[in-house]
Coordinates of C-alpha atoms in Angstrom, one line a residue:
M1 CA -25.5 -143.3 -43.8
L2 CA -25.7 -138.9 -44.7
T3 CA -22.6 -137.0 -43.4
T4 CA -22.4 -133.1 -43.5
I5 CA -18.7 -131.7 -43.2
Q6 CA -18.5 -128.1 -42.3
H7 CA -15.0 -126.3 -41.6
G8 CA -14.6 -124.2 -38.4
R9 CA -14.2 -124.6 -34.9
Y10 CA -17.1 -126.4 -33.4
S11 CA -17.8 -124.2 -29.5
A12 CA -21.0 -124.5 -28.5
L13 CA -24.2 -126.3 -28.7
S14 CA -27.7 -125.2 -28.1
T15 CA -30.3 -127.2 -26.5
D16 CA -32.6 -126.4 -29.7
G17 CA -30.0 -127.5 -32.0
L18 CA -27.8 -124.7 -32.7
I19 CA -24.4 -124.9 -33.3
A20 CA -22.0 -122.1 -32.6
Y21 CA -18.4 -121.6 -34.9
T22 CA -15.9 -120.0 -35.3
T23 CA -14.0 -119.3 -38.8
A24 CA -10.0 -116.9 -38.7
D25 CA -12.5 -113.6 -38.9
R26 CA -16.2 -114.7 -38.7
I27 CA -18.6 -116.5 -35.7
Y28 CA -21.6 -118.3 -37.2
A29 CA -24.5 -120.3 -36.0
Y30 CA -25.8 -123.7 -38.1
D31 CA -29.5 -124.9 -37.1
V32 CA -29.7 -128.2 -37.4
R33 CA -33.5 -128.0 -37.7
T34 CA -33.0 -125.6 -41.4
H35 CA -29.6 -126.7 -42.9
Q36 CA -28.5 -122.7 -42.6
S37 CA -25.7 -121.0 -41.0
T38 CA -26.0 -117.5 -40.2
E39 CA -22.7 -115.1 -39.7
L40 CA -23.9 -113.6 -36.4
S41 CA -20.5 -111.2 -35.8
S42 CA -17.1 -110.4 -37.2
E43 CA -15.5 -109.8 -33.9
T44 CA -13.0 -113.0 -33.1
K45 CA -10.1 -110.9 -32.0
G46 CA -9.8 -111.7 -27.7
L47 CA -12.6 -114.5 -28.1
R48 CA -11.7 -117.3 -25.3
S49 CA -15.1 -119.1 -25.6
L50 CA -18.5 -119.0 -27.0
Q51 CA -21.6 -120.1 -25.0
W52 CA -25.6 -120.7 -25.9
L53 CA -28.0 -119.1 -22.4
E54 CA -30.2 -122.2 -21.4
Y55 CA -33.3 -120.0 -20.7
D56 CA -33.3 -118.2 -23.8
S57 CA -31.4 -121.3 -25.5
D58 CA -31.0 -118.9 -29.2
L59 CA -29.2 -116.4 -26.4
L60 CA -25.4 -116.5 -27.1
A61 CA -22.9 -115.2 -24.9
L62 CA -19.0 -114.2 -27.1
I63 CA -16.8 -114.4 -24.2
Y64 CA -13.5 -111.9 -25.0
T65 CA -11.0 -111.3 -22.3
N66 CA -12.2 -107.9 -21.3
S67 CA -16.2 -108.7 -21.6
V68 CA -19.3 -110.5 -22.7
V69 CA -21.1 -109.6 -25.4
L70 CA -25.0 -111.2 -25.6
L71 CA -26.8 -111.5 -28.9
S72 CA -29.6 -113.3 -30.3
I73 CA -29.7 -115.8 -33.4
D74 CA -33.0 -114.1 -34.7
R75 CA -31.0 -110.4 -34.6
P76 CA -27.6 -110.6 -34.5
S77 CA -27.7 -106.6 -35.0
G78 CA -28.9 -105.9 -31.4
L79 CA -26.0 -106.8 -29.2
F80 CA -25.3 -106.5 -25.8
R81 CA -22.3 -105.7 -23.9
I82 CA -20.7 -106.6 -20.3
N83 CA -17.5 -105.5 -19.3
N84 CA -15.3 -107.0 -16.9
G85 CA -14.8 -104.4 -14.7
S86 CA -12.0 -103.8 -12.7
K87 CA -8.9 -106.3 -13.3
P88 CA -8.6 -107.5 -9.7
S89 CA -11.6 -109.8 -10.3
G90 CA -9.9 -111.5 -13.0
D91 CA -12.0 -112.3 -16.2
I92 CA -15.3 -113.5 -16.7
A93 CA -15.0 -117.4 -15.9
T94 CA -19.3 -118.2 -15.8
I95 CA -22.1 -116.9 -17.3
A96 CA -25.8 -118.3 -17.0
Q97 CA -29.5 -116.9 -17.6
L98 CA -32.4 -117.1 -15.1
S99 CA -34.7 -114.8 -17.0
P100 CA -35.2 -113.0 -19.8
N101 CA -33.4 -109.5 -17.8
L102 CA -31.5 -111.7 -15.2
V103 CA -28.0 -112.9 -15.9
L104 CA -25.8 -114.3 -13.5
V105 CA -22.1 -113.4 -14.1
I106 CA -19.0 -115.0 -12.0
W107 CA -15.6 -113.7 -12.2
D108 CA -12.3 -116.0 -11.6
F109 CA -11.4 -114.6 -8.6
G110 CA -14.5 -115.2 -7.1
R111 CA -16.6 -112.1 -7.6
A112 CA -20.1 -112.6 -8.5
G113 CA -23.3 -110.6 -9.6
L114 CA -26.7 -110.5 -11.1
V115 CA -26.5 -108.2 -14.7
D116 CA -29.8 -106.8 -15.0
L117 CA -30.4 -106.3 -18.6
Q118 CA -33.7 -104.1 -18.3
A119 CA -32.6 -102.1 -15.6
R120 CA -28.8 -102.2 -16.7
K121 CA -27.1 -103.0 -13.4
T122 CA -25.4 -105.3 -12.0
F123 CA -26.1 -106.5 -8.3
E124 CA -23.1 -107.6 -6.4
I125 CA -23.2 -111.6 -4.7
G126 CA -21.1 -111.3 -1.8
N127 CA -18.8 -114.2 -0.7
L128 CA -20.0 -116.6 -3.5
K129 CA -17.8 -119.6 -2.4
T130 CA -16.1 -120.9 -5.6
S131 CA -13.1 -123.1 -3.5
C132 CA -15.1 -125.9 -4.1
D133 CA -14.1 -128.9 -6.6
G134 CA -17.7 -128.8 -7.5
S135 CA -20.6 -126.0 -8.9
P136 CA -21.1 -123.6 -6.6
Y137 CA -24.5 -123.0 -8.3
A138 CA -27.5 -124.4 -9.4
I139 CA -30.3 -123.6 -11.5
R140 CA -33.9 -125.0 -11.0
R141 CA -36.3 -124.5 -13.9
T142 CA -40.0 -125.5 -13.8
A143 CA -42.2 -126.9 -16.6
T144 CA -44.3 -123.3 -16.2
G145 CA -40.3 -121.4 -16.9
R146 CA -39.7 -119.9 -13.6
T147 CA -36.0 -120.6 -12.9
T148 CA -35.1 -120.7 -8.8
L149 CA -30.8 -120.1 -8.7
A150 CA -29.4 -121.8 -5.7
Y151 CA -25.8 -121.3 -4.1
L152 CA -23.2 -121.4 -1.9
R153 CA -21.6 -118.5 -0.1
R154 CA -18.8 -119.2 2.6
E155 CA -18.8 -116.2 5.2
G156 CA -15.7 -117.1 7.8
A157 CA -15.3 -121.0 8.4
E158 CA -19.1 -121.2 8.0
D159 CA -21.0 -122.4 4.3
A160 CA -24.7 -120.6 4.0
L161 CA -27.4 -122.1 1.2
C162 CA -29.0 -119.2 -0.8
I163 CA -31.9 -119.2 -2.7
R164 CA -33.4 -116.0 -5.3
A165 CA -36.0 -115.7 -7.3
D166 CA -35.8 -115.7 -11.2
T167 CA -36.3 -111.1 -10.2
G168 CA -33.3 -111.6 -8.0
V169 CA -34.7 -111.6 -5.2
V170 CA -33.5 -113.4 -2.0
L171 CA -36.1 -115.8 -0.8
K172 CA -34.1 -117.7 1.9
E173 CA -31.0 -118.0 3.3
T174 CA -29.5 -120.5 5.8
K175 CA -26.8 -121.5 7.3
L176 CA -25.7 -125.3 6.3
P177 CA -24.4 -127.4 9.2
T178 CA -21.6 -128.6 6.2
A179 CA -18.2 -128.6 6.7
D180 CA -16.5 -127.0 3.7
A181 CA -19.7 -127.6 1.1
Q182 CA -17.9 -128.9 -2.4
S183 CA -21.0 -128.5 -4.6
I184 CA -24.7 -128.1 -5.1
S185 CA -27.2 -129.6 -7.6
W186 CA -30.8 -129.5 -8.2
S187 CA -32.7 -132.9 -8.6
P188 CA -33.8 -133.0 -13.0
D189 CA -37.1 -132.8 -11.6
G190 CA -36.4 -129.7 -9.3
R191 CA -38.0 -131.5 -6.1
W192 CA -34.9 -131.9 -4.2
L193 CA -31.8 -129.6 -3.7
A194 CA -28.2 -132.0 -2.8
V195 CA -25.3 -130.0 -1.1
L196 CA -22.4 -132.6 -1.2
D197 CA -19.5 -131.4 1.6
T198 CA -16.1 -132.3 2.0
P199 CA -14.9 -136.3 2.3
I200 CA -12.9 -135.0 5.2
A201 CA -15.6 -133.7 7.2
P202 CA -15.4 -134.2 11.3
T203 CA -18.5 -136.1 11.1
G204 CA -18.3 -137.8 8.6
T205 CA -19.1 -137.7 4.3
K206 CA -22.4 -136.7 4.1
V207 CA -24.9 -135.7 1.1
Y208 CA -27.6 -133.2 2.8
F209 CA -31.0 -133.3 0.8
Y210 CA -33.1 -129.7 1.0
T211 CA -36.5 -129.1 -0.6
P212 CA -37.1 -126.2 -3.2
D213 CA -37.5 -124.0 -0.2
A214 CA -33.9 -124.5 1.2
K215 CA -36.1 -126.6 4.6
A216 CA -33.5 -129.4 5.6
Y217 CA -34.9 -133.2 4.9
T218 CA -32.2 -136.1 5.3
T219 CA -28.8 -136.7 4.9
F220 CA -26.8 -139.8 3.8
P221 CA -25.3 -141.7 5.3
R222 CA -27.4 -141.7 8.3
P223 CA -28.1 -144.8 11.1
P224 CA -28.6 -147.3 10.3
H225 CA -26.8 -146.6 6.8
Q226 CA -23.3 -146.4 6.9
W227 CA -20.5 -145.1 4.0
T228 CA -18.1 -147.9 4.3
D229 CA -14.8 -146.2 2.2
D230 CA -13.0 -144.3 4.2
L231 CA -12.1 -141.7 1.3
G232 CA -15.3 -140.6 1.8
I233 CA -18.2 -139.9 -1.3
K234 CA -16.8 -139.3 -4.5
E235 CA -19.5 -137.9 -6.4
L236 CA -23.3 -137.3 -6.7
T237 CA -24.2 -138.5 -10.0
W238 CA -28.9 -137.6 -11.2
P239 CA -30.4 -139.3 -14.2
Q240 CA -29.4 -137.4 -17.7
A241 CA -32.1 -134.4 -17.6
T242 CA -35.5 -134.5 -19.7
S243 CA -37.5 -132.0 -21.8
S244 CA -39.6 -132.2 -19.0
P245 CA -38.3 -131.1 -16.1
S246 CA -41.6 -132.1 -14.1
E247 CA -40.9 -135.8 -14.7
P248 CA -39.7 -137.8 -11.1
Q249 CA -36.7 -139.5 -11.4
A250 CA -36.3 -142.6 -9.4
L251 CA -32.5 -142.9 -8.0
L252 CA -29.3 -140.9 -7.7
A253 CA -25.7 -142.6 -7.0
L254 CA -23.0 -142.1 -5.0
S255 CA -20.0 -143.1 -5.8
G256 CA -16.7 -143.3 -4.0
H257 CA -12.8 -144.4 -4.4
S258 CA -14.0 -148.3 -3.4
S259 CA -15.3 -150.1 -6.6
E260 CA -18.9 -149.7 -5.4
L261 CA -21.6 -147.6 -6.4
V262 CA -24.3 -146.5 -4.0
L263 CA -28.0 -145.8 -5.7
L264 CA -30.6 -144.0 -3.5
D265 CA -34.4 -144.1 -3.9
T266 CA -35.4 -140.8 -4.0
R267 CA -38.5 -140.6 -2.0
K268 CA -36.2 -141.0 1.6
F269 CA -33.0 -141.5 0.3
S270 CA -32.3 -145.0 1.3
P271 CA -30.1 -147.4 -0.3
I272 CA -31.9 -149.4 -2.9
A273 CA -28.8 -151.3 -4.7
I274 CA -25.0 -151.4 -4.4
L275 CA -23.8 -151.8 -7.6
D276 CA -19.9 -154.1 -7.3
H277 CA -17.3 -153.5 -10.5
T278 CA -15.3 -156.4 -8.9
S279 CA -18.2 -158.7 -7.3
N280 CA -19.5 -161.6 -9.0
T281 CA -21.9 -159.5 -11.2
L282 CA -20.1 -160.9 -14.5
Q283 CA -21.2 -164.4 -13.6
P284 CA -24.6 -165.2 -15.1
L285 CA -27.4 -164.5 -12.6
H286 CA -29.3 -168.2 -13.4
S287 CA -27.6 -170.9 -14.7
N288 CA -29.3 -170.6 -18.6
E289 CA -28.8 -166.7 -18.7
N290 CA -25.8 -165.6 -20.2
K291 CA -25.0 -161.7 -20.2
P292 CA -23.7 -160.3 -23.2
I293 CA -19.8 -159.7 -23.3
W294 CA -18.1 -158.1 -26.6
Q295 CA -15.0 -157.6 -26.8
E296 CA -13.8 -155.2 -29.5
T297 CA -11.0 -156.6 -31.9
V298 CA -8.8 -154.6 -34.6
S299 CA -7.4 -156.8 -37.4
A300 CA -4.3 -155.8 -38.9
S301 CA -5.7 -153.9 -41.6
G302 CA -7.2 -151.7 -39.2
E303 CA -11.0 -153.1 -39.7
R304 CA -13.3 -152.8 -36.1
S305 CA -15.4 -155.4 -34.9
Y306 CA -16.5 -157.4 -31.6
E307 CA -16.5 -160.6 -30.7
A308 CA -18.6 -162.3 -28.0
L309 CA -16.9 -163.9 -24.9
R310 CA -18.3 -166.2 -23.0
Q311 CA -18.9 -166.3 -18.3
P312 CA -16.9 -165.9 -16.5
V313 CA -14.8 -163.0 -17.9
N314 CA -12.1 -161.1 -15.3
P315 CA -11.6 -157.1 -17.2
I316 CA -8.0 -155.9 -18.0
V317 CA -6.2 -153.6 -15.9
T318 CA -5.1 -150.8 -17.6
R319 CA -3.2 -148.8 -14.8
V320 CA -0.4 -149.5 -15.0
K321 CA 1.1 -147.5 -11.7
D322 CA -0.5 -147.4 -8.7
T323 CA -1.5 -144.0 -7.4
T324 CA -2.4 -141.8 -4.3
D325 CA -4.8 -138.9 -6.1
P326 CA -7.8 -139.8 -4.9
K327 CA -9.4 -138.3 -8.3
E328 CA -7.7 -141.2 -10.1
L329 CA -9.5 -144.0 -7.3
G330 CA -12.4 -145.9 -7.6
T331 CA -15.2 -145.2 -10.0
A332 CA -14.0 -142.7 -12.8
E333 CA -17.7 -142.4 -14.5
V334 CA -21.3 -142.5 -13.6
A335 CA -24.0 -142.5 -17.1
I336 CA -27.9 -142.6 -15.6
S337 CA -30.5 -142.7 -18.8
S338 CA -33.1 -140.4 -18.4
D339 CA -35.5 -142.5 -17.5
A340 CA -33.1 -143.9 -14.9
R341 CA -33.8 -147.4 -16.4
Y342 CA -30.3 -147.7 -17.6
I343 CA -26.8 -147.5 -15.3
A344 CA -22.9 -147.2 -17.6
T345 CA -20.3 -147.1 -15.2
R346 CA -16.7 -147.0 -15.4
D347 CA -13.6 -147.5 -12.9
G348 CA -10.0 -146.2 -12.7
R349 CA -8.3 -149.3 -12.9
Y350 CA -10.7 -150.4 -16.1
Q351 CA -10.6 -147.8 -18.5
S352 CA -11.1 -149.7 -21.4
T353 CA -14.0 -151.7 -19.6
I354 CA -18.0 -150.4 -19.3
W355 CA -20.5 -151.8 -16.9
L356 CA -24.3 -151.6 -18.3
W357 CA -26.5 -152.3 -15.5
N358 CA -30.4 -152.5 -15.9
A359 CA -31.7 -150.1 -13.4
S360 CA -35.5 -150.7 -13.8
A361 CA -38.0 -151.9 -11.1
H362 CA -39.7 -154.5 -13.4
G363 CA -39.5 -157.7 -11.7
A364 CA -36.8 -158.6 -8.9
H365 CA -34.9 -160.9 -10.6
E366 CA -34.4 -158.0 -13.1
A367 CA -33.7 -155.2 -11.2
F368 CA -30.3 -153.8 -10.8
T369 CA -28.1 -156.8 -12.3
L370 CA -25.7 -156.6 -15.1
C371 CA -27.3 -156.4 -18.4
A372 CA -24.0 -156.2 -20.3
L373 CA -20.0 -155.4 -20.2
L374 CA -18.1 -154.0 -22.8
F375 CA -14.4 -154.3 -23.3
Q376 CA -13.2 -151.7 -25.5
H377 CA -9.5 -151.8 -27.8
R378 CA -8.6 -148.0 -26.0
H379 CA -9.6 -146.2 -23.2
V380 CA -12.9 -144.8 -22.9
R381 CA -13.2 -141.0 -22.7
K382 CA -16.8 -140.3 -22.3
M383 CA -19.9 -142.1 -22.6
S384 CA -23.4 -140.7 -23.0
W385 CA -26.9 -141.6 -23.1
H386 CA -29.3 -140.5 -26.2
P387 CA -31.8 -138.0 -24.2
I388 CA -34.9 -139.0 -26.5
W389 CA -34.0 -142.9 -27.4
T390 CA -33.0 -143.5 -23.6
S391 CA -31.6 -147.1 -24.3
L392 CA -29.2 -145.8 -27.0
L393 CA -25.6 -145.1 -25.6
L394 CA -22.6 -142.7 -27.2
I395 CA -19.1 -144.4 -26.4
D396 CA -16.1 -141.7 -26.8
C397 CA -12.6 -143.4 -27.1
G398 CA -11.2 -140.4 -28.1
E399 CA -10.2 -141.1 -31.7
S400 CA -12.2 -141.3 -35.1
N401 CA -14.6 -143.8 -34.1
A402 CA -17.9 -143.1 -32.4
Y403 CA -19.2 -146.6 -30.7
L404 CA -23.5 -146.6 -30.4
Y405 CA -25.0 -149.4 -28.2
D406 CA -28.3 -150.3 -27.8
V407 CA -28.6 -151.9 -23.9
S408 CA -32.3 -152.9 -25.3
R409 CA -30.8 -155.4 -27.6
P410 CA -27.9 -156.5 -25.4
Q411 CA -27.4 -159.6 -27.8
E412 CA -26.3 -157.7 -31.0
P413 CA -23.2 -155.7 -30.9
P414 CA -21.8 -152.2 -30.5
A415 CA -22.2 -150.4 -33.9
V416 CA -18.6 -149.0 -35.2
L417 CA -19.3 -145.3 -36.9
S418 CA -15.8 -144.5 -38.8
L419 CA -15.7 -140.7 -38.7
P420 CA -15.1 -138.7 -41.9
I421 CA -13.0 -136.1 -40.1
P422 CA -9.5 -137.4 -38.0
G423 CA -8.0 -136.4 -35.2
N424 CA -9.0 -136.2 -31.4
L425 CA -12.7 -135.7 -31.7
T426 CA -15.4 -134.0 -29.3
L427 CA -18.6 -136.5 -29.6
K428 CA -22.2 -134.8 -28.8
W429 CA -25.7 -136.2 -28.8
I430 CA -27.8 -133.7 -30.8
A431 CA -31.4 -134.1 -29.5
H432 CA -34.4 -131.8 -29.7
R433 CA -38.3 -133.1 -29.9
D434 CA -38.8 -131.0 -32.9
L435 CA -35.8 -133.3 -34.5
K436 CA -37.2 -136.9 -35.8
D437 CA -33.6 -137.7 -36.8
L438 CA -30.7 -139.5 -34.7
I439 CA -28.3 -136.7 -35.2
L440 CA -24.4 -137.1 -33.6
L441 CA -22.2 -133.9 -33.8
A442 CA -18.1 -134.7 -34.0
A443 CA -16.0 -132.1 -33.7
S444 CA -12.0 -131.3 -34.1
K445 CA -10.1 -128.4 -33.7
S446 CA -10.4 -127.0 -37.3
T447 CA -13.6 -129.4 -38.6
W448 CA -16.8 -130.0 -37.2
C449 CA -19.4 -132.6 -39.2
L450 CA -23.0 -134.1 -38.6
M451 CA -23.6 -137.7 -38.8
Y452 CA -27.1 -139.1 -39.7
P453 CA -27.1 -143.0 -39.4
N454 CA -30.8 -143.9 -40.3
R455 CA -30.1 -141.3 -43.4
E456 CA -29.2 -142.2 -46.8
P457 CA -26.5 -141.3 -48.4
H458 CA -28.3 -139.3 -51.3
E459 CA -30.6 -137.5 -49.0
Q460 CA -30.1 -133.4 -49.6
L461 CA -30.4 -132.0 -46.5
G462 CA -30.2 -127.9 -47.1
D463 CA -27.9 -125.5 -49.8
S464 CA -25.5 -124.5 -47.1
A465 CA -24.6 -127.8 -46.4
E466 CA -21.4 -129.6 -47.9
H467 CA -22.1 -133.6 -48.3
V468 CA -20.5 -136.6 -48.1
H469 CA -21.2 -139.3 -49.7
Q470 CA -18.5 -141.6 -48.6
M471 CA -20.8 -145.0 -49.1
D472 CA -23.9 -145.8 -51.2
D473 CA -26.4 -148.0 -48.9
D474 CA -28.0 -151.3 -50.7
E475 CA -30.6 -151.2 -48.4
E476 CA -34.1 -148.8 -48.5
Q477 CA -34.5 -146.8 -45.9
A478 CA -36.9 -148.2 -43.4
E479 CA -40.1 -146.7 -42.8
N480 CA -39.7 -145.5 -39.3
L481 CA -36.3 -144.5 -37.3
H482 CA -36.0 -147.4 -34.3
D483 CA -36.3 -150.0 -37.3
S484 CA -33.4 -147.8 -39.4
L485 CA -31.4 -147.6 -36.3
H486 CA -31.8 -151.1 -35.6
Q487 CA -30.2 -151.6 -39.1
I488 CA -27.4 -149.9 -38.2
L489 CA -26.7 -151.5 -34.9
T490 CA -27.4 -154.5 -36.2
G491 CA -24.4 -153.9 -39.1
R492 CA -27.2 -154.2 -42.3
T493 CA -26.6 -150.8 -43.2
P494 CA -22.7 -150.2 -44.0
M495 CA -20.9 -148.0 -42.4
P496 CA -19.2 -145.2 -44.2
R497 CA -15.4 -145.2 -45.0
K498 CA -13.1 -142.3 -43.3
S499 CA -11.9 -140.1 -45.2
E500 CA -18.9 -110.3 -44.3
A501 CA -21.1 -108.5 -42.6
S502 CA -19.6 -105.1 -40.6
Y503 CA -19.8 -105.3 -36.9
T504 CA -22.5 -103.5 -35.4
E505 CA -22.6 -100.8 -32.8
M506 CA -23.0 -102.8 -29.3
V507 CA -24.0 -101.2 -26.1
D508 CA -22.0 -100.9 -22.8
L509 CA -22.8 -101.9 -19.9
E510 CA -20.9 -101.4 -16.8
A511 CA -20.0 -104.1 -14.2
E512 CA -19.5 -101.8 -12.0
S513 CA -23.3 -100.8 -12.8
D514 CA -22.2 -97.3 -14.7
V515 CA -24.6 -98.7 -17.8
T516 CA -25.2 -96.8 -20.8
G517 CA -27.0 -98.1 -24.3
R518 CA -29.9 -99.8 -24.5
L519 CA -31.6 -103.6 -25.3
D520 CA -33.9 -103.0 -28.1
D521 CA -35.8 -105.7 -29.1
T522 CA -32.6 -108.2 -29.1
F523 CA -34.6 -110.5 -26.7
R524 CA -37.6 -110.2 -28.8
E525 CA -39.5 -107.2 -26.6
K526 CA -38.8 -108.9 -23.4
G527 CA -36.9 -105.7 -22.4
K528 CA -39.9 -103.8 -22.2
K529 CA -41.2 -105.8 -19.8
E530 CA -40.9 -104.0 -16.2
A531 CA -39.2 -105.9 -13.1
V532 CA -41.5 -107.6 -10.7
S533 CA -39.9 -108.4 -7.5
V534 CA -43.6 -108.0 -5.3
G535 CA -46.6 -109.5 -6.0
V536 CA -45.6 -112.8 -8.0
P537 CA -46.5 -116.2 -7.0
D538 CA -43.9 -117.8 -4.8
P539 CA -41.5 -119.9 -7.5
L540 CA -40.7 -121.9 -4.2
D541 CA -44.3 -122.8 -3.9
D542 CA -44.6 -126.8 -4.1
S543 CA -47.2 -127.9 -2.9
E544 CA -48.6 -129.9 -5.5
I545 CA -45.7 -131.5 -6.3
F546 CA -45.9 -134.3 -4.0

């Protein structure tokens, strides 16, 4: 396995494989495809965070205490600044890009605005609802490149749903029947908009589903279906987003404060399965079939391995004290693969246990059954499916190890990757349609590294990469990526041992709408395009999506 180490504080990862990181006096961007680092800025004083904008994946937002600077990786000399404005609004908390010329900015105390980068003005969004547990806005992106902004508003004691085009024009605004809406989200394919109400609503906990043009479609629960959890719906989870926004998704999950997880189809939003962490799902489905159960063990010397357990087994209760906090009750995490074939779940009482479910509809005896069970040595912090290799699960236990488990090969134990940097690490997949490698990002507060499980240690990535040769491989590299990954997961491939430029002139964009400056060609001459508010195709025209 090949490992590269970079010194600096990791900050953000773009969808195009760009890693933004900082040192004491510089801000850099590292390109995973070219293995080159580019210096972007020397202004680090007052820097709070970095954020890549999803519309232009090479557009980086530098969020400072008093302003936000937008710059392009293609031309870091062309900069654009958005000032905080009046202090009663607080600091800028969120920034998102809707189109080449339109950016959504949300301040700490609920103020929000659409910043027109071409006209150099800010258009206020009044009464944006920020007093909710989840996100008050959601952005819908289609395969044609159009975007739609949906967000919650609160006027008096009533919630409202507002839809805006990527030109900023209001397309639809409608009152919601919710008592206190808590979150809003688009389905990954952009066909549905879900609004989750408060669990203590007088009419009972509900999720409201809308079409892209804000027309009410249905709710859940509804007769004859009931929600048996008295504390209401805790969270709504869609499948992981894919690189193809138009690809339909088959299901979504509703988790509560009990041990059950309800799966709904995305046609009628009716229950298709209930996954229970405490039922007899740990028993074999057939007398001649045993589900794989793997338990991690740590030897006295610190070596980690897995042993197979026989059914039936009982998960180990890890919660020491009883809690009354609703956030700590019931399902702790749900992760659905991008093809909606596999579901990984965790329960708040069993924080070191992972349930892996087969959600495939191929064969009634296989659909929505437990396909594997993992017992980790430490509490699990995060789970994530690979966006492309959808059966590969990354397990993060908050230590210097990464765990990879291929659900399509359930009889093979998880692979343990020893990370070359110590500390409490953050783990992320790096996946892009142009990247053929399996790449894992691990980051601490001062260092980050890239791990290539299917690469030989002697392979060279680029002149800018600092290579750490941890261990020589005795086997030849596999002819294709899947076979190479298979070697890692089966343990046949050995694991590694642990082990100035001046700041350019910026243009001020006052949040109060008093704006000076120019956009230059930072955004690839997109600033030359005239903003169109009329005469464009309706972005909510979904007549062909069904």
